[in-house]
PDB file of C-alpha atoms and ligand atoms in Angstrom:
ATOM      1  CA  UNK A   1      79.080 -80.201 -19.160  1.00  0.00           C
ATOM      2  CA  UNK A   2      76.924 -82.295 -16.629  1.00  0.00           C
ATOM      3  CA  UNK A   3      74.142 -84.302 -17.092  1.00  0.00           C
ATOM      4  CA  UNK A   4      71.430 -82.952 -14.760  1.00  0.00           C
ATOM      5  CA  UNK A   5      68.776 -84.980 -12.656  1.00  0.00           C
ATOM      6  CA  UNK A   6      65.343 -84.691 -14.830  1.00  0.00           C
ATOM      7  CA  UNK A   7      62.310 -83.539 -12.620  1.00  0.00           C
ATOM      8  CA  UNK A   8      59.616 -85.978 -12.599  1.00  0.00           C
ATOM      9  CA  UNK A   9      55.700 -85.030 -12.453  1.00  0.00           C
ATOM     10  CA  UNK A  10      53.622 -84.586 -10.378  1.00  0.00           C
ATOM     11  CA  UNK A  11      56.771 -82.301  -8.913  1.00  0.00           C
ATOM     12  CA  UNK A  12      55.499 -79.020  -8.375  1.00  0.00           C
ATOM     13  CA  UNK A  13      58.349 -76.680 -10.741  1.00  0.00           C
ATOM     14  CA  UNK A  14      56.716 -78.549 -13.836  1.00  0.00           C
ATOM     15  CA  UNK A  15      53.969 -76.231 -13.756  1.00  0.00           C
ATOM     16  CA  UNK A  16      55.937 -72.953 -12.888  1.00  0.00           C
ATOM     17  CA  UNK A  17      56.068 -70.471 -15.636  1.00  0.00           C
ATOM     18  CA  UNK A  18      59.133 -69.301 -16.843  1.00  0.00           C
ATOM     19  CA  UNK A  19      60.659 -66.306 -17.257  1.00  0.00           C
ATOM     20  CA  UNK A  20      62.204 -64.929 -20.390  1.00  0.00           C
ATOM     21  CA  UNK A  21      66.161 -64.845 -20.826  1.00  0.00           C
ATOM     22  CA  UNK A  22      67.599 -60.836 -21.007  1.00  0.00           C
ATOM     23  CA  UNK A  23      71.199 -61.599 -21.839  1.00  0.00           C
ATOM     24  CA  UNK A  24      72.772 -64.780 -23.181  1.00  0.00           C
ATOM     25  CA  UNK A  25      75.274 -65.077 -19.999  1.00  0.00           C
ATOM     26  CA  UNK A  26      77.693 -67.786 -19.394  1.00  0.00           C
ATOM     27  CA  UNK A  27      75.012 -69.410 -16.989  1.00  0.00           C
ATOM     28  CA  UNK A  28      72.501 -69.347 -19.894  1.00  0.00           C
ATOM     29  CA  UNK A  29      75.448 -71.470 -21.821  1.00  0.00           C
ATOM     30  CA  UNK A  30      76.089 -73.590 -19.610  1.00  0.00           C
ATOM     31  CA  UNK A  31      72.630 -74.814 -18.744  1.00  0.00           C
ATOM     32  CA  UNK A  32      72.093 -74.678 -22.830  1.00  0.00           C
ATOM     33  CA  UNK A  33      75.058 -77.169 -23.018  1.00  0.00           C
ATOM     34  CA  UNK A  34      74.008 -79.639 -20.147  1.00  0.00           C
ATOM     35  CA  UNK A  35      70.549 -79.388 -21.162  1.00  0.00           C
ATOM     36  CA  UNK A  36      71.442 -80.951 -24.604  1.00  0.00           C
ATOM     37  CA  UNK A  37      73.752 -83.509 -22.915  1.00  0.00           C
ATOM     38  CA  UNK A  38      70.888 -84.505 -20.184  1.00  0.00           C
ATOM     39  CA  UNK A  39      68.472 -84.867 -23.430  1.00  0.00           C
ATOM     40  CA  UNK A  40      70.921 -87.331 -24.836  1.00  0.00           C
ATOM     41  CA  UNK A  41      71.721 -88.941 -22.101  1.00  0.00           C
ATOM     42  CA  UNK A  42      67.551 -89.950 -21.039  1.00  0.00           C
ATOM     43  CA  UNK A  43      67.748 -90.430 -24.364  1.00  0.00           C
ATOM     44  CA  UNK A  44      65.264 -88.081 -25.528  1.00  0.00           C
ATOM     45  CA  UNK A  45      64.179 -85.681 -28.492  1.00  0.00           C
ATOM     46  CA  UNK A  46      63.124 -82.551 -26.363  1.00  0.00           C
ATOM     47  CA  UNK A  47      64.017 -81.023 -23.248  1.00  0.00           C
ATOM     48  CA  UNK A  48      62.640 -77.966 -21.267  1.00  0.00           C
ATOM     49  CA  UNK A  49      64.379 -75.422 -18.601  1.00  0.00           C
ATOM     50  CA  UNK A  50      61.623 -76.524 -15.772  1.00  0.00           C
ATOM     51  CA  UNK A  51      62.359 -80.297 -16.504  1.00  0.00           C
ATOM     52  CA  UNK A  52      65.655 -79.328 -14.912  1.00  0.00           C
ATOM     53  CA  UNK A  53      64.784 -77.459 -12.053  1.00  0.00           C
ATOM     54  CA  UNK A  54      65.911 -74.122 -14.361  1.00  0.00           C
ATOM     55  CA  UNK A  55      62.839 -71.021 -14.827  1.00  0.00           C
ATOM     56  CA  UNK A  56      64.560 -70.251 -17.571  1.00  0.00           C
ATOM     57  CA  UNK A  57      62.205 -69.449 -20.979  1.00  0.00           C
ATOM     58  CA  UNK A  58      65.134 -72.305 -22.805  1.00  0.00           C
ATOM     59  CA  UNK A  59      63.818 -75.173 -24.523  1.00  0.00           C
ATOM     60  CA  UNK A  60      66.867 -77.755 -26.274  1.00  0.00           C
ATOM     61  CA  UNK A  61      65.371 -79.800 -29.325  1.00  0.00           C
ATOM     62  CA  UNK A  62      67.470 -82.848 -31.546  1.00  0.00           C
ATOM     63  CA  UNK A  63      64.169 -84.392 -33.409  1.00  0.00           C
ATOM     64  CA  UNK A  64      66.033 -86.530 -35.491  1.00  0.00           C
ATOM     65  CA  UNK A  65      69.133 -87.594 -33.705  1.00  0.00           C
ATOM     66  CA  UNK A  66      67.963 -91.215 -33.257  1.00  0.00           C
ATOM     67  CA  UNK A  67      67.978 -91.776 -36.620  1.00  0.00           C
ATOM     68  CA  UNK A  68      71.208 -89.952 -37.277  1.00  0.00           C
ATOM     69  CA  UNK A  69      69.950 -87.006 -38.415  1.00  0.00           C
ATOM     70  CA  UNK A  70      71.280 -84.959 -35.498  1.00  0.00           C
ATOM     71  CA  UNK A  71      70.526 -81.018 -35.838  1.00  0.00           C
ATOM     72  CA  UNK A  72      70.756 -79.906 -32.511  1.00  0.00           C
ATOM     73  CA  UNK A  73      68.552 -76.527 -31.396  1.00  0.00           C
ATOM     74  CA  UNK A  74      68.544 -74.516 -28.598  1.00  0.00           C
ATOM     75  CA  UNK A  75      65.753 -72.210 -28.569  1.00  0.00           C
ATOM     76  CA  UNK A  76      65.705 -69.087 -26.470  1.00  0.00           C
ATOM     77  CA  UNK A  77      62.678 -67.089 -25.782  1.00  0.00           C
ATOM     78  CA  UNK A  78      60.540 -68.886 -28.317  1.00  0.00           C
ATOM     79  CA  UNK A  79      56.923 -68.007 -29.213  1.00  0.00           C
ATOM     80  CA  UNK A  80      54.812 -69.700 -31.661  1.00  0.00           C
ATOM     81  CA  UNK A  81      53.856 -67.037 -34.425  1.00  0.00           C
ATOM     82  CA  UNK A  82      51.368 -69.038 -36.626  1.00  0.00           C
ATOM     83  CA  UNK A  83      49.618 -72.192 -36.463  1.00  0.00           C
ATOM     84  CA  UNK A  84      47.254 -74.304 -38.656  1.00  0.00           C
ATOM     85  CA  UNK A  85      43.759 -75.282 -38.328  1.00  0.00           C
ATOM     86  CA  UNK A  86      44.500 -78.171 -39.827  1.00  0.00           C
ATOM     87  CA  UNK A  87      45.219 -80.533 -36.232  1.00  0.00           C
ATOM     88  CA  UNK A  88      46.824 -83.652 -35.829  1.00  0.00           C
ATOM     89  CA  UNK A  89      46.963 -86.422 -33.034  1.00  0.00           C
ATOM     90  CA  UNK A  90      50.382 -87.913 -32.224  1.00  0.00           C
ATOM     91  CA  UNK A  91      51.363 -89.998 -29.311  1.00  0.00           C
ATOM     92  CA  UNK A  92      53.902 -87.821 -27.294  1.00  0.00           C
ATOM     93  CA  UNK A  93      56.411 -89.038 -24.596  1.00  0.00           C
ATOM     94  CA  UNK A  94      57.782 -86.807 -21.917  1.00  0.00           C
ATOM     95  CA  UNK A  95      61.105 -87.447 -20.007  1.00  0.00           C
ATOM     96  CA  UNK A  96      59.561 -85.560 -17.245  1.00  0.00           C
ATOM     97  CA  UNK A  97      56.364 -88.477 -17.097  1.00  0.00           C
ATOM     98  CA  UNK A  98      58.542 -91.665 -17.993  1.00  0.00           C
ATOM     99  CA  UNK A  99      56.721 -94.897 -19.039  1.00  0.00           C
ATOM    100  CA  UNK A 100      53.768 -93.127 -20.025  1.00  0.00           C
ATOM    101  CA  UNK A 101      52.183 -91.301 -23.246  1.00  0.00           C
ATOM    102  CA  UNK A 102      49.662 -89.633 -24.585  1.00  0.00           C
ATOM    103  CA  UNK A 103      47.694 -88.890 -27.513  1.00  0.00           C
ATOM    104  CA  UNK A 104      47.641 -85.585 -28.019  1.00  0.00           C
ATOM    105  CA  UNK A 105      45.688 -83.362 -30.672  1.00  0.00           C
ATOM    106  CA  UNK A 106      47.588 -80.136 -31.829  1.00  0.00           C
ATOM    107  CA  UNK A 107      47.819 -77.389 -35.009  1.00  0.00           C
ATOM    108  CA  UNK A 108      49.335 -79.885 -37.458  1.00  0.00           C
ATOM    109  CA  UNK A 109      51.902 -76.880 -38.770  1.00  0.00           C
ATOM    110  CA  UNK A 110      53.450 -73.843 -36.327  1.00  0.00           C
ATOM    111  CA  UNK A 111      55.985 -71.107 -37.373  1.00  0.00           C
ATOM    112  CA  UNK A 112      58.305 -70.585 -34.259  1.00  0.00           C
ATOM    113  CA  UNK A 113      60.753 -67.077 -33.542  1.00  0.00           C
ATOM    114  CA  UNK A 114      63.837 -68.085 -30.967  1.00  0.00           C
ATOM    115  CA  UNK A 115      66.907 -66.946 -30.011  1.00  0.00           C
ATOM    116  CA  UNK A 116      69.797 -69.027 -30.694  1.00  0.00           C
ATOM    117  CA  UNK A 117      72.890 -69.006 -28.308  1.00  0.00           C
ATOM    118  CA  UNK A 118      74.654 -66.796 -30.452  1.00  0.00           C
ATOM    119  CA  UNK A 119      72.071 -64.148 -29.895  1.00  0.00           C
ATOM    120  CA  UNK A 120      70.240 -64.599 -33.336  1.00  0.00           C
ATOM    121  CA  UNK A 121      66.889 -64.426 -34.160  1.00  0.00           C
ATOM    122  CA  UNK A 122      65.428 -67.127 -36.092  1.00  0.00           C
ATOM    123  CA  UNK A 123      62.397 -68.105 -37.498  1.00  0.00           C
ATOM    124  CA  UNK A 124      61.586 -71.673 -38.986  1.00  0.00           C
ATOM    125  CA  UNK A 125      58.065 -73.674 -39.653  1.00  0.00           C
ATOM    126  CA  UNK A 126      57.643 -76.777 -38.531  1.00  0.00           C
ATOM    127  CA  UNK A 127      55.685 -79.935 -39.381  1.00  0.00           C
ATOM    128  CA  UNK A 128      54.706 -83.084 -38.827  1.00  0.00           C
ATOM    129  CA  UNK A 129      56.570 -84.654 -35.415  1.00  0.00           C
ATOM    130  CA  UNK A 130      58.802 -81.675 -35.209  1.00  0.00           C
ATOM    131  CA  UNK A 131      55.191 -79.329 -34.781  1.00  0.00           C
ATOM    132  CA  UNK A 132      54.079 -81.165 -31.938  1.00  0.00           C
ATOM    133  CA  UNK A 133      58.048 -81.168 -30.452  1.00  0.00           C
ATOM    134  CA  UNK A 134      58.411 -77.721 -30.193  1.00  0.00           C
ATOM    135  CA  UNK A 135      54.355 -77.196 -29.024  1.00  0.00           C
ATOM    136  CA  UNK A 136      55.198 -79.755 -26.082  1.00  0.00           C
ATOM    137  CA  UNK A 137      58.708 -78.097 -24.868  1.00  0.00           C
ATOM    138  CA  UNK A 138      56.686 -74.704 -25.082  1.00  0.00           C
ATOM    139  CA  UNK A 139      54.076 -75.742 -23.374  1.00  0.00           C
ATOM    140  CA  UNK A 140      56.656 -76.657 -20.193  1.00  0.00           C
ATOM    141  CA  UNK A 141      57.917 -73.209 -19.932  1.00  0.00           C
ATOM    142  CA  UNK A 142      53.983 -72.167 -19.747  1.00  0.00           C
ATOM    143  CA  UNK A 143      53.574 -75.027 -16.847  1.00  0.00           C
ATOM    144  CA  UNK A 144      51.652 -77.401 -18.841  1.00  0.00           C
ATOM    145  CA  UNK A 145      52.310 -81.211 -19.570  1.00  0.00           C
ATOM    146  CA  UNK A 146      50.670 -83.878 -22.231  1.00  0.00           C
ATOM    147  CA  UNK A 147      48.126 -84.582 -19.099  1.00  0.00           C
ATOM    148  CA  UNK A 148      46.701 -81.180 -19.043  1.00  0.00           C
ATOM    149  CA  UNK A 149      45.554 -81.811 -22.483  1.00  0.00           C
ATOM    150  CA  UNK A 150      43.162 -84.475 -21.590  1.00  0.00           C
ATOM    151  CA  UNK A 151      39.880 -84.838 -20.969  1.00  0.00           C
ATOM    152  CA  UNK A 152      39.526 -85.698 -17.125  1.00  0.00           C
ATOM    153  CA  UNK A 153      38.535 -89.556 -17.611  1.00  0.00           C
ATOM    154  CA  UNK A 154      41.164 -90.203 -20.143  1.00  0.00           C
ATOM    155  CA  UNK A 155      43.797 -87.606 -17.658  1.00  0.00           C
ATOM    156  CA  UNK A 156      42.751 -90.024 -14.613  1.00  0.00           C
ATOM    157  CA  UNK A 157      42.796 -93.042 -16.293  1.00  0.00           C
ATOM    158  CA  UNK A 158      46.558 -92.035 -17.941  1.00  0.00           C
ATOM    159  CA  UNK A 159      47.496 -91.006 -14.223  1.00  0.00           C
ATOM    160  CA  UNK A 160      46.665 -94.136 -12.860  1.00  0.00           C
ATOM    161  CA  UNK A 161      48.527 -95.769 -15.005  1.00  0.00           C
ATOM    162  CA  UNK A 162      51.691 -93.507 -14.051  1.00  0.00           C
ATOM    163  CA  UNK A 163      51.750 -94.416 -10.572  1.00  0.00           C
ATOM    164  CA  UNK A 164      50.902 -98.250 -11.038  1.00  0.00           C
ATOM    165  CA  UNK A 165      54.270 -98.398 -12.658  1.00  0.00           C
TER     166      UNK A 165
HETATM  167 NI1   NI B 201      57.980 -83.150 -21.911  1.00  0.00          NI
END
């Protein structure tokens, strides 16, 4: 396993839209298992396929490993399946826009289907900090950061801030 250099916004593959996995091949393992390591190592919670250079539809996910409550997922192919009306607002970091976050508004509950390595299908709700984890890493393999959910003064003002780092 290798831990991968993270791309960093405004690089252009962030907003590339990925393509979904056909077969779970020993590439598709590997990147699984250096994608978890490369989370660990930023440290972060979440990581997406284009925040390593990879078009692959592969998000890796360990909410609670901080805290020592380490349940590490890699999810293959995932689609959200239902979400609430009910929205929340939590601030979200991104490894791919270091120093920076956002507050960002989302469906406060989502059910997700994925793929698991082993070529299951799974399907699990999700709440709370978890919801707007798996929203954000789906929203990378769609192209789309935490500043594309801003409204333009509070996107320039949060992109200012980025670069004055
Ligand atoms: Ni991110």
């Amino acid at each position: 396993m290798s831990v991968l250099p993270i791309v960093l916004w405004p690089d252009p593959r962030l907003t590339d839209t990925c393509v979904p996995v056909e077969e779970i091949t020993p590439e598709i393992e590997t990147l699984a298992a250096d994608m978890l390591e490369t989370m660990y190592a930023a440290p972060g919670r979440g990581l997406a396929a284009p925040q390593v250079g990879s078009t692959h539809r592969i998000f890796v996910m360990d909410a609670g490993w901080k805290e020592g409550k380490s349940d590490p997922l890699v999810c293959i192919n995932p689609m959200l399946q239902e979400l609430s009306e009910e929205r929340v607002t939590n601030t979200e970091g991104c490894l791919s826009i270091p120093g920076v976050s956002a507050e960002i508004s989302r469906p406060a509950q989502v059910q997700m289907v994925w793929t698991g390595l082993n070529g299951g299908r799974y399907v699990q709700s999700f709440d709370g900090f978890v919801a707007a984890c798996v929203q954000h890493e789906i929203d990378h393999l769609d192209g789309i950061v935490t500043f594309d959910h801003l409204l333009s003064d509070e996107r320039e003002a949060l992109i200012a801030e980025y670069h004055a780092q």
